[in-house]
Amino acid sequence: MSTAGFTLRHTDPEAASRSRWLAPAPSWGGVIPGLGAVELRYGNAVGRGDDFAQVSVAGEHLPQGVFSGIRFGRAPLPARARLRVGEHTGTLSRRRSGLSRDGRALRIGLAGRAYRCRRGQDKRVTELLRQGVVVRVTRDDWNRPVTLDVRTEGRADAVDLALALLLQGVYTRHLAQGGRWYSLPGRILNRTPDVF
């Protein structure tokens, strides 16, 4: 299928305006043309303990997806991550020493496809790329978004869209060089055992 674009909206805009550390776990919902209603939601990682968080996506005609990883606030990091979309289990890798957006991109293998997830030129933008396809998601606000605007190039299908939406719930600021340094103290503390 080829989809021009769609928008997901925060199901509780008032929660979006609160601290990302203290607010209830948010969700987004909307309709994908040709695929029907879809919802993106945070939660606890099933069977992985309190140190892990997950984000899930589900829709009428979209394969169900789950991404879990080490908890950073309410979001999972792409660290010790597990990814599943429909019947497909994904693999993830990243070059931490990369200096460019492409060099720091998250590389994903899923359903026999090779994807890259990178930050856009604007920090509100995330791009999911595979050969011939780009799915670009723009938040209306970087820190406390209320809408997620999705635009595609090429013949994006349901697996592409499910994965792109799933990655919106993953903490990826460190995929940009500036975000790497900004988030480093929190990511280090997040991996340090609680000794107090």
Short mmCIF file of N, CA and C in Angstrom, two decimals:
data_model
loop_
_atom_site.label_atom_id
_atom_site.label_comp_id
_atom_site.label_asym_id
_atom_site.label_seq_id
_atom_site.Cartn_x
_atom_site.Cartn_y
_atom_site.Cartn_z
N MET A 1 0.82 -1.18 0.00
CA MET A 1 0.00 0.00 0.00
C MET A 1 0.87 1.25 0.00
N SER A 2 0.33 2.35 -0.42
CA SER A 2 1.02 3.63 -0.36
C SER A 2 0.16 4.60 0.43
N THR A 3 0.68 5.12 1.51
CA THR A 3 -0.09 5.99 2.38
C THR A 3 0.53 7.37 2.40
N ALA A 4 -0.25 8.41 2.10
CA ALA A 4 0.28 9.77 2.08
C ALA A 4 0.60 10.25 3.49
N GLY A 5 -0.32 10.02 4.42
CA GLY A 5 -0.04 10.47 5.78
C GLY A 5 -1.26 10.42 6.67
N PHE A 6 -1.03 10.55 7.96
CA PHE A 6 -2.09 10.55 8.96
C PHE A 6 -1.53 11.14 10.25
N THR A 7 -2.40 11.40 11.21
CA THR A 7 -2.00 12.00 12.48
C THR A 7 -2.58 11.21 13.64
N LEU A 8 -1.76 10.94 14.63
CA LEU A 8 -2.23 10.35 15.89
C LEU A 8 -2.28 11.47 16.92
N ARG A 9 -3.28 11.42 17.80
CA ARG A 9 -3.44 12.45 18.81
C ARG A 9 -3.36 11.83 20.20
N HIS A 10 -2.80 12.58 21.13
CA HIS A 10 -2.70 12.14 22.52
C HIS A 10 -4.11 11.94 23.07
N THR A 11 -4.34 10.80 23.71
CA THR A 11 -5.68 10.52 24.22
C THR A 11 -5.98 11.28 25.50
N ASP A 12 -4.95 11.85 26.13
CA ASP A 12 -5.14 12.66 27.34
C ASP A 12 -4.22 13.87 27.26
N PRO A 13 -4.63 14.93 26.51
CA PRO A 13 -3.75 16.09 26.32
C PRO A 13 -3.29 16.72 27.62
N GLU A 14 -4.09 16.68 28.68
CA GLU A 14 -3.67 17.28 29.95
C GLU A 14 -2.49 16.52 30.54
N ALA A 15 -2.48 15.20 30.38
CA ALA A 15 -1.34 14.40 30.87
C ALA A 15 -0.08 14.74 30.10
N ALA A 16 -0.22 15.08 28.81
CA ALA A 16 0.95 15.41 28.00
C ALA A 16 1.67 16.64 28.52
N SER A 17 0.95 17.52 29.21
CA SER A 17 1.56 18.76 29.69
C SER A 17 2.28 18.59 31.02
N ARG A 18 2.15 17.41 31.64
CA ARG A 18 2.81 17.17 32.93
C ARG A 18 4.21 16.58 32.73
N SER A 19 4.94 16.46 33.81
CA SER A 19 6.28 15.89 33.77
C SER A 19 6.25 14.49 33.16
N ARG A 20 7.23 14.22 32.28
CA ARG A 20 7.27 12.87 31.68
C ARG A 20 7.64 11.82 32.71
N TRP A 21 8.17 12.24 33.87
CA TRP A 21 8.53 11.28 34.91
C TRP A 21 7.35 10.93 35.79
N LEU A 22 6.39 11.87 35.95
CA LEU A 22 5.33 11.68 36.93
C LEU A 22 3.96 11.45 36.32
N ALA A 23 3.75 11.85 35.08
CA ALA A 23 2.42 11.75 34.47
C ALA A 23 2.06 10.29 34.23
N PRO A 24 0.75 9.99 34.19
CA PRO A 24 0.34 8.63 33.84
C PRO A 24 0.87 8.25 32.46
N ALA A 25 1.06 6.96 32.23
CA ALA A 25 1.56 6.50 30.93
C ALA A 25 0.63 6.97 29.82
N PRO A 26 1.17 7.67 28.82
CA PRO A 26 0.32 8.24 27.78
C PRO A 26 -0.01 7.23 26.69
N SER A 27 -0.95 7.59 25.86
CA SER A 27 -1.22 6.81 24.67
C SER A 27 -1.65 7.77 23.57
N TRP A 28 -1.52 7.30 22.34
CA TRP A 28 -1.97 8.06 21.18
C TRP A 28 -2.92 7.18 20.39
N GLY A 29 -3.85 7.81 19.71
CA GLY A 29 -4.79 7.06 18.89
C GLY A 29 -5.12 7.84 17.63
N GLY A 30 -5.58 7.12 16.62
CA GLY A 30 -5.97 7.75 15.36
C GLY A 30 -6.42 6.70 14.37
N VAL A 31 -6.54 7.13 13.13
CA VAL A 31 -6.97 6.25 12.05
C VAL A 31 -5.96 6.33 10.91
N ILE A 32 -5.50 5.17 10.45
CA ILE A 32 -4.61 5.09 9.30
C ILE A 32 -5.47 4.80 8.07
N PRO A 33 -5.43 5.64 7.05
CA PRO A 33 -6.23 5.39 5.84
C PRO A 33 -5.96 3.99 5.28
N GLY A 34 -7.02 3.23 5.10
CA GLY A 34 -6.91 1.88 4.57
C GLY A 34 -6.63 0.80 5.58
N LEU A 35 -6.21 1.20 6.80
CA LEU A 35 -5.87 0.21 7.83
C LEU A 35 -6.71 0.36 9.09
N GLY A 36 -7.46 1.44 9.21
CA GLY A 36 -8.36 1.60 10.34
C GLY A 36 -7.72 2.19 11.57
N ALA A 37 -8.42 2.03 12.71
CA ALA A 37 -8.00 2.62 13.98
C ALA A 37 -6.71 1.98 14.49
N VAL A 38 -5.91 2.80 15.20
CA VAL A 38 -4.64 2.33 15.75
C VAL A 38 -4.41 3.03 17.08
N GLU A 39 -3.73 2.34 18.01
CA GLU A 39 -3.39 2.93 19.30
C GLU A 39 -1.95 2.58 19.66
N LEU A 40 -1.26 3.57 20.22
CA LEU A 40 0.10 3.42 20.70
C LEU A 40 0.07 3.66 22.20
N ARG A 41 0.67 2.73 22.99
CA ARG A 41 0.53 2.84 24.45
C ARG A 41 1.80 2.36 25.16
N TYR A 42 2.17 3.09 26.25
CA TYR A 42 3.25 2.67 27.13
C TYR A 42 2.73 1.70 28.18
N GLY A 43 3.66 0.95 28.79
CA GLY A 43 3.28 0.07 29.88
C GLY A 43 4.50 -0.58 30.50
N ASN A 44 4.28 -1.45 31.47
CA ASN A 44 5.36 -2.22 32.07
C ASN A 44 5.71 -3.38 31.16
N ALA A 45 6.99 -3.71 31.09
CA ALA A 45 7.44 -4.81 30.24
C ALA A 45 7.00 -6.13 30.85
N VAL A 46 6.17 -6.85 30.14
CA VAL A 46 5.62 -8.11 30.65
C VAL A 46 6.74 -9.13 30.87
N GLY A 47 6.84 -9.61 32.10
CA GLY A 47 7.80 -10.66 32.43
C GLY A 47 9.25 -10.22 32.50
N ARG A 48 9.52 -8.88 32.54
CA ARG A 48 10.92 -8.43 32.52
C ARG A 48 11.31 -7.65 33.76
N GLY A 49 10.42 -7.45 34.71
CA GLY A 49 10.78 -6.75 35.94
C GLY A 49 10.61 -5.25 35.85
N ASP A 50 10.78 -4.58 37.00
CA ASP A 50 10.53 -3.14 37.10
C ASP A 50 11.56 -2.29 36.38
N ASP A 51 12.73 -2.84 36.07
CA ASP A 51 13.77 -2.07 35.39
C ASP A 51 13.52 -1.95 33.89
N PHE A 52 12.46 -2.57 33.41
CA PHE A 52 12.18 -2.56 31.97
C PHE A 52 10.80 -1.96 31.70
N ALA A 53 10.72 -1.24 30.59
CA ALA A 53 9.45 -0.66 30.15
C ALA A 53 9.16 -1.15 28.74
N GLN A 54 7.91 -0.99 28.32
CA GLN A 54 7.59 -1.37 26.95
C GLN A 54 6.60 -0.39 26.35
N VAL A 55 6.56 -0.38 25.03
CA VAL A 55 5.57 0.37 24.28
C VAL A 55 4.96 -0.62 23.30
N SER A 56 3.65 -0.48 23.07
CA SER A 56 2.97 -1.41 22.16
C SER A 56 2.11 -0.64 21.17
N VAL A 57 1.89 -1.25 20.03
CA VAL A 57 1.01 -0.67 19.02
C VAL A 57 0.04 -1.76 18.58
N ALA A 58 -1.22 -1.38 18.40
CA ALA A 58 -2.24 -2.32 17.97
C ALA A 58 -3.26 -1.59 17.12
N GLY A 59 -3.81 -2.28 16.13
CA GLY A 59 -4.79 -1.65 15.26
C GLY A 59 -5.67 -2.69 14.59
N GLU A 60 -6.68 -2.20 13.91
CA GLU A 60 -7.64 -3.09 13.25
C GLU A 60 -6.96 -3.98 12.22
N HIS A 61 -6.13 -3.38 11.37
CA HIS A 61 -5.47 -4.13 10.29
C HIS A 61 -3.97 -3.89 10.31
N LEU A 62 -3.44 -3.63 11.50
CA LEU A 62 -2.02 -3.40 11.68
C LEU A 62 -1.47 -4.53 12.54
N PRO A 63 -0.32 -5.11 12.18
CA PRO A 63 0.22 -6.16 13.05
C PRO A 63 0.56 -5.61 14.42
N GLN A 64 0.23 -6.35 15.45
CA GLN A 64 0.53 -5.90 16.82
C GLN A 64 2.03 -5.89 17.02
N GLY A 65 2.53 -4.84 17.66
CA GLY A 65 3.96 -4.72 17.90
C GLY A 65 4.25 -4.40 19.35
N VAL A 66 5.38 -4.90 19.84
CA VAL A 66 5.83 -4.63 21.20
C VAL A 66 7.34 -4.40 21.18
N PHE A 67 7.78 -3.33 21.85
CA PHE A 67 9.21 -3.04 22.02
C PHE A 67 9.44 -2.85 23.51
N SER A 68 10.36 -3.63 24.08
CA SER A 68 10.71 -3.46 25.50
C SER A 68 12.21 -3.30 25.63
N GLY A 69 12.60 -2.53 26.65
CA GLY A 69 14.02 -2.30 26.91
C GLY A 69 14.19 -1.71 28.29
N ILE A 70 15.45 -1.42 28.66
CA ILE A 70 15.72 -0.83 29.96
C ILE A 70 14.92 0.46 30.10
N ARG A 71 14.31 0.64 31.25
CA ARG A 71 13.43 1.79 31.49
C ARG A 71 14.22 3.09 31.59
N PHE A 72 13.73 4.14 30.90
CA PHE A 72 14.26 5.49 31.03
C PHE A 72 13.05 6.39 31.22
N GLY A 73 12.72 6.73 32.48
CA GLY A 73 11.44 7.37 32.75
C GLY A 73 10.36 6.32 32.53
N ARG A 74 9.40 6.63 31.67
CA ARG A 74 8.37 5.63 31.35
C ARG A 74 8.65 4.91 30.03
N ALA A 75 9.70 5.37 29.31
CA ALA A 75 9.98 4.81 27.98
C ALA A 75 11.08 3.76 28.02
N PRO A 76 11.06 2.81 27.08
CA PRO A 76 12.17 1.87 26.97
C PRO A 76 13.32 2.48 26.18
N LEU A 77 14.53 2.16 26.58
CA LEU A 77 15.72 2.48 25.79
C LEU A 77 15.97 1.35 24.80
N PRO A 78 16.68 1.62 23.69
CA PRO A 78 17.06 0.51 22.81
C PRO A 78 18.29 -0.21 23.36
N ALA A 79 18.21 -0.61 24.62
CA ALA A 79 19.28 -1.33 25.31
C ALA A 79 18.66 -2.57 25.93
N ARG A 80 19.30 -3.73 25.71
CA ARG A 80 18.74 -5.03 26.11
C ARG A 80 17.28 -5.11 25.62
N ALA A 81 17.12 -4.70 24.38
CA ALA A 81 15.78 -4.55 23.81
C ALA A 81 15.26 -5.86 23.22
N ARG A 82 13.94 -5.97 23.23
CA ARG A 82 13.23 -7.05 22.55
C ARG A 82 12.18 -6.41 21.67
N LEU A 83 12.11 -6.86 20.44
CA LEU A 83 11.20 -6.27 19.46
C LEU A 83 10.43 -7.37 18.75
N ARG A 84 9.12 -7.16 18.65
CA ARG A 84 8.29 -8.10 17.90
C ARG A 84 7.20 -7.31 17.19
N VAL A 85 7.00 -7.60 15.90
CA VAL A 85 5.91 -7.02 15.11
C VAL A 85 5.21 -8.17 14.40
N GLY A 86 3.94 -8.39 14.77
CA GLY A 86 3.22 -9.53 14.23
C GLY A 86 3.92 -10.81 14.62
N GLU A 87 4.23 -11.65 13.64
CA GLU A 87 4.91 -12.92 13.91
C GLU A 87 6.43 -12.79 13.82
N HIS A 88 6.92 -11.59 13.58
CA HIS A 88 8.34 -11.38 13.34
C HIS A 88 9.06 -10.84 14.56
N THR A 89 10.20 -11.47 14.91
CA THR A 89 11.07 -10.98 15.97
C THR A 89 12.18 -10.18 15.34
N GLY A 90 12.47 -9.01 15.90
CA GLY A 90 13.47 -8.13 15.32
C GLY A 90 14.82 -8.21 16.02
N THR A 91 15.84 -7.74 15.33
CA THR A 91 17.18 -7.61 15.90
C THR A 91 17.58 -6.14 15.83
N LEU A 92 18.38 -5.68 16.79
CA LEU A 92 18.78 -4.28 16.84
C LEU A 92 20.28 -4.16 17.07
N SER A 93 20.88 -3.14 16.45
CA SER A 93 22.28 -2.84 16.69
C SER A 93 22.50 -1.35 16.44
N ARG A 94 23.59 -0.83 16.99
CA ARG A 94 23.90 0.59 16.82
C ARG A 94 25.38 0.81 17.06
N ARG A 95 25.98 1.70 16.23
CA ARG A 95 27.37 2.10 16.44
C ARG A 95 27.37 3.32 17.35
N ARG A 96 27.74 3.15 18.59
CA ARG A 96 27.71 4.25 19.55
C ARG A 96 28.72 5.34 19.23
N SER A 97 29.77 5.00 18.46
CA SER A 97 30.80 5.97 18.15
C SER A 97 30.48 6.80 16.90
N GLY A 98 29.36 6.54 16.26
CA GLY A 98 29.02 7.27 15.04
C GLY A 98 28.87 8.76 15.29
N LEU A 99 29.33 9.57 14.35
CA LEU A 99 29.26 11.02 14.50
C LEU A 99 28.11 11.64 13.72
N SER A 100 27.71 11.02 12.62
CA SER A 100 26.63 11.57 11.79
C SER A 100 25.30 10.95 12.21
N ARG A 101 24.20 11.51 11.68
CA ARG A 101 22.87 10.94 11.96
C ARG A 101 22.81 9.50 11.48
N ASP A 102 23.35 9.26 10.27
CA ASP A 102 23.35 7.89 9.75
C ASP A 102 24.26 6.99 10.56
N GLY A 103 25.40 7.55 11.00
CA GLY A 103 26.35 6.76 11.78
C GLY A 103 25.79 6.32 13.12
N ARG A 104 24.91 7.14 13.71
CA ARG A 104 24.34 6.82 15.01
C ARG A 104 22.98 6.14 14.91
N ALA A 105 22.51 5.89 13.69
CA ALA A 105 21.18 5.31 13.48
C ALA A 105 21.05 3.94 14.14
N LEU A 106 19.85 3.64 14.59
CA LEU A 106 19.52 2.32 15.11
C LEU A 106 19.24 1.42 13.92
N ARG A 107 19.97 0.31 13.82
CA ARG A 107 19.78 -0.62 12.72
C ARG A 107 18.90 -1.78 13.18
N ILE A 108 17.89 -2.06 12.38
CA ILE A 108 16.88 -3.04 12.77
C ILE A 108 16.70 -4.05 11.65
N GLY A 109 16.73 -5.32 12.02
CA GLY A 109 16.39 -6.39 11.09
C GLY A 109 15.03 -6.94 11.48
N LEU A 110 14.09 -6.93 10.53
CA LEU A 110 12.73 -7.38 10.83
C LEU A 110 12.06 -7.86 9.56
N ALA A 111 11.45 -9.04 9.61
CA ALA A 111 10.69 -9.60 8.49
C ALA A 111 11.53 -9.67 7.22
N GLY A 112 12.81 -9.99 7.36
CA GLY A 112 13.70 -10.09 6.21
C GLY A 112 14.11 -8.75 5.62
N ARG A 113 13.85 -7.67 6.34
CA ARG A 113 14.15 -6.32 5.86
C ARG A 113 15.22 -5.68 6.74
N ALA A 114 15.98 -4.76 6.14
CA ALA A 114 16.97 -4.00 6.87
C ALA A 114 16.49 -2.55 6.99
N TYR A 115 16.30 -2.11 8.23
CA TYR A 115 15.81 -0.76 8.51
C TYR A 115 16.90 0.05 9.20
N ARG A 116 16.78 1.39 9.08
CA ARG A 116 17.54 2.32 9.90
C ARG A 116 16.55 3.30 10.52
N CYS A 117 16.70 3.55 11.81
CA CYS A 117 15.91 4.57 12.49
C CYS A 117 16.87 5.66 12.92
N ARG A 118 16.66 6.88 12.43
CA ARG A 118 17.55 7.98 12.76
C ARG A 118 16.76 9.22 13.13
N ARG A 119 17.41 10.14 13.82
CA ARG A 119 16.81 11.42 14.12
C ARG A 119 16.82 12.27 12.86
N GLY A 120 15.79 13.11 12.69
CA GLY A 120 15.75 14.02 11.56
C GLY A 120 16.61 15.25 11.82
N GLN A 121 16.63 16.16 10.84
CA GLN A 121 17.37 17.41 11.01
C GLN A 121 16.80 18.20 12.18
N ASP A 122 15.49 18.15 12.36
CA ASP A 122 14.80 18.76 13.50
C ASP A 122 14.65 17.67 14.56
N LYS A 123 14.95 17.98 15.83
CA LYS A 123 14.91 16.94 16.86
C LYS A 123 13.52 16.40 17.12
N ARG A 124 12.48 17.06 16.57
CA ARG A 124 11.12 16.55 16.73
C ARG A 124 10.81 15.44 15.73
N VAL A 125 11.72 15.20 14.79
CA VAL A 125 11.47 14.28 13.68
C VAL A 125 12.26 12.99 13.85
N THR A 126 11.60 11.86 13.61
CA THR A 126 12.25 10.56 13.54
C THR A 126 11.97 9.97 12.17
N GLU A 127 13.01 9.37 11.57
CA GLU A 127 12.86 8.77 10.24
C GLU A 127 13.16 7.28 10.30
N LEU A 128 12.25 6.47 9.74
CA LEU A 128 12.48 5.04 9.58
C LEU A 128 12.70 4.81 8.09
N LEU A 129 13.83 4.19 7.75
CA LEU A 129 14.17 4.00 6.35
C LEU A 129 14.45 2.54 6.04
N ARG A 130 13.96 2.08 4.92
CA ARG A 130 14.41 0.84 4.29
C ARG A 130 14.46 1.12 2.80
N GLN A 131 14.99 0.20 2.03
CA GLN A 131 15.16 0.47 0.61
C GLN A 131 13.84 0.86 -0.05
N GLY A 132 13.78 2.07 -0.60
CA GLY A 132 12.60 2.54 -1.32
C GLY A 132 11.50 3.12 -0.46
N VAL A 133 11.67 3.12 0.85
CA VAL A 133 10.60 3.57 1.76
C VAL A 133 11.17 4.47 2.85
N VAL A 134 10.48 5.57 3.12
CA VAL A 134 10.79 6.43 4.27
C VAL A 134 9.49 6.69 5.01
N VAL A 135 9.49 6.49 6.33
CA VAL A 135 8.36 6.87 7.17
C VAL A 135 8.89 7.93 8.12
N ARG A 136 8.34 9.14 8.00
CA ARG A 136 8.82 10.28 8.79
C ARG A 136 7.74 10.69 9.79
N VAL A 137 8.08 10.70 11.07
CA VAL A 137 7.13 11.05 12.12
C VAL A 137 7.60 12.34 12.78
N THR A 138 6.70 13.33 12.84
CA THR A 138 7.02 14.63 13.43
C THR A 138 6.12 14.88 14.62
N ARG A 139 6.72 15.19 15.76
CA ARG A 139 5.97 15.55 16.96
C ARG A 139 5.69 17.05 16.93
N ASP A 140 4.55 17.46 17.41
CA ASP A 140 4.26 18.90 17.45
C ASP A 140 5.13 19.60 18.48
N ASP A 141 5.63 18.86 19.48
CA ASP A 141 6.52 19.40 20.49
C ASP A 141 7.49 18.29 20.87
N TRP A 142 8.79 18.63 21.00
CA TRP A 142 9.75 17.57 21.28
C TRP A 142 9.51 16.94 22.65
N ASN A 143 9.31 17.77 23.67
CA ASN A 143 9.28 17.27 25.03
C ASN A 143 7.93 16.71 25.45
N ARG A 144 6.85 17.39 25.07
CA ARG A 144 5.51 16.96 25.51
C ARG A 144 4.55 16.98 24.32
N PRO A 145 4.72 16.05 23.41
CA PRO A 145 3.90 16.08 22.19
C PRO A 145 2.44 15.72 22.45
N VAL A 146 1.58 16.35 21.68
CA VAL A 146 0.15 16.03 21.70
C VAL A 146 -0.26 15.35 20.41
N THR A 147 0.47 15.63 19.31
CA THR A 147 0.17 14.98 18.03
C THR A 147 1.44 14.38 17.44
N LEU A 148 1.26 13.28 16.72
CA LEU A 148 2.31 12.65 15.94
C LEU A 148 1.85 12.66 14.48
N ASP A 149 2.56 13.40 13.64
CA ASP A 149 2.19 13.52 12.23
C ASP A 149 3.07 12.57 11.43
N VAL A 150 2.44 11.63 10.71
CA VAL A 150 3.16 10.59 9.99
C VAL A 150 3.04 10.83 8.49
N ARG A 151 4.18 10.86 7.79
CA ARG A 151 4.22 11.01 6.34
C ARG A 151 5.12 9.94 5.76
N THR A 152 4.73 9.40 4.61
CA THR A 152 5.50 8.32 4.01
C THR A 152 5.95 8.68 2.61
N GLU A 153 7.06 8.07 2.21
CA GLU A 153 7.55 8.13 0.84
C GLU A 153 7.77 6.70 0.39
N GLY A 154 7.32 6.36 -0.83
CA GLY A 154 7.43 4.98 -1.30
C GLY A 154 6.22 4.16 -0.88
N ARG A 155 6.30 2.87 -1.13
CA ARG A 155 5.16 1.99 -0.86
C ARG A 155 5.29 1.39 0.55
N ALA A 156 5.00 2.21 1.54
CA ALA A 156 5.03 1.74 2.93
C ALA A 156 3.87 0.80 3.18
N ASP A 157 4.12 -0.29 3.90
CA ASP A 157 3.06 -1.24 4.21
C ASP A 157 2.80 -1.27 5.72
N ALA A 158 1.95 -2.18 6.14
CA ALA A 158 1.52 -2.23 7.54
C ALA A 158 2.68 -2.52 8.49
N VAL A 159 3.64 -3.35 8.08
CA VAL A 159 4.80 -3.64 8.94
C VAL A 159 5.64 -2.39 9.13
N ASP A 160 5.88 -1.65 8.03
CA ASP A 160 6.64 -0.40 8.12
C ASP A 160 5.98 0.57 9.10
N LEU A 161 4.67 0.73 8.97
CA LEU A 161 3.95 1.70 9.80
C LEU A 161 3.92 1.26 11.26
N ALA A 162 3.71 -0.03 11.50
CA ALA A 162 3.69 -0.52 12.88
C ALA A 162 5.04 -0.28 13.55
N LEU A 163 6.13 -0.56 12.83
CA LEU A 163 7.46 -0.36 13.40
C LEU A 163 7.74 1.12 13.64
N ALA A 164 7.39 1.97 12.68
CA ALA A 164 7.62 3.41 12.83
C ALA A 164 6.88 3.97 14.03
N LEU A 165 5.64 3.54 14.22
CA LEU A 165 4.86 4.01 15.37
C LEU A 165 5.44 3.48 16.68
N LEU A 166 5.82 2.22 16.67
CA LEU A 166 6.39 1.61 17.87
C LEU A 166 7.62 2.40 18.33
N LEU A 167 8.46 2.82 17.39
CA LEU A 167 9.68 3.52 17.73
C LEU A 167 9.42 4.91 18.31
N GLN A 168 8.20 5.43 18.16
CA GLN A 168 7.87 6.72 18.76
C GLN A 168 7.82 6.63 20.28
N GLY A 169 7.62 5.44 20.81
CA GLY A 169 7.58 5.25 22.25
C GLY A 169 8.92 4.90 22.85
N VAL A 170 9.96 4.76 22.00
CA VAL A 170 11.30 4.39 22.45
C VAL A 170 12.12 5.67 22.64
N TYR A 171 12.92 5.73 23.71
CA TYR A 171 13.77 6.91 23.94
C TYR A 171 14.93 6.86 22.95
N THR A 172 14.93 7.81 21.99
CA THR A 172 15.94 7.80 20.94
C THR A 172 16.71 9.11 20.83
N ARG A 173 16.60 9.98 21.82
CA ARG A 173 17.29 11.26 21.69
C ARG A 173 18.79 11.09 21.50
N HIS A 174 19.36 10.04 22.10
CA HIS A 174 20.80 9.83 21.99
C HIS A 174 21.24 9.35 20.61
N LEU A 175 20.29 9.19 19.67
CA LEU A 175 20.67 8.87 18.29
C LEU A 175 21.24 10.09 17.58
N ALA A 176 21.05 11.28 18.15
CA ALA A 176 21.67 12.49 17.64
C ALA A 176 22.87 12.81 18.53
N GLN A 177 23.92 13.38 17.93
CA GLN A 177 25.15 13.63 18.69
C GLN A 177 24.89 14.55 19.88
N GLY A 178 24.13 15.64 19.68
CA GLY A 178 23.84 16.55 20.78
C GLY A 178 23.02 15.87 21.87
N GLY A 179 22.03 15.08 21.46
CA GLY A 179 21.19 14.38 22.41
C GLY A 179 21.95 13.32 23.19
N ARG A 180 23.01 12.80 22.57
CA ARG A 180 23.83 11.81 23.25
C ARG A 180 24.41 12.38 24.54
N TRP A 181 24.97 13.61 24.46
CA TRP A 181 25.59 14.22 25.63
C TRP A 181 24.54 14.71 26.61
N TYR A 182 23.44 15.22 26.08
CA TYR A 182 22.36 15.71 26.95
C TYR A 182 21.80 14.59 27.83
N SER A 183 21.61 13.42 27.24
CA SER A 183 20.96 12.32 27.96
C SER A 183 21.94 11.39 28.69
N LEU A 184 23.25 11.59 28.48
CA LEU A 184 24.24 10.67 29.05
C LEU A 184 24.15 10.51 30.56
N PRO A 185 24.09 11.62 31.35
CA PRO A 185 24.01 11.42 32.82
C PRO A 185 22.81 10.58 33.25
N GLY A 186 21.64 10.86 32.66
CA GLY A 186 20.45 10.10 33.02
C GLY A 186 20.54 8.64 32.62
N ARG A 187 21.15 8.38 31.45
CA ARG A 187 21.27 6.99 31.00
C ARG A 187 22.25 6.21 31.86
N ILE A 188 23.33 6.89 32.32
CA ILE A 188 24.29 6.22 33.21
C ILE A 188 23.63 5.90 34.55
N LEU A 189 22.96 6.90 35.14
CA LEU A 189 22.28 6.67 36.41
C LEU A 189 21.21 5.61 36.29
N ASN A 190 20.57 5.56 35.14
CA ASN A 190 19.49 4.61 34.93
C ASN A 190 20.00 3.17 34.94
N ARG A 191 21.27 2.97 34.60
CA ARG A 191 21.85 1.63 34.54
C ARG A 191 22.63 1.29 35.80
N THR A 192 22.72 2.24 36.74
CA THR A 192 23.46 2.01 37.98
C THR A 192 22.54 1.41 39.03
N PRO A 193 22.93 0.31 39.66
CA PRO A 193 22.07 -0.28 40.70
C PRO A 193 21.78 0.72 41.80
N ASP A 194 20.61 0.60 42.38
CA ASP A 194 20.21 1.48 43.47
C ASP A 194 20.94 1.06 44.74
N VAL A 195 21.90 1.90 45.17
CA VAL A 195 22.71 1.53 46.34
C VAL A 195 22.36 2.37 47.55
N PHE A 196 21.38 3.25 47.45
CA PHE A 196 21.02 4.13 48.56
C PHE A 196 19.87 3.56 49.36
#
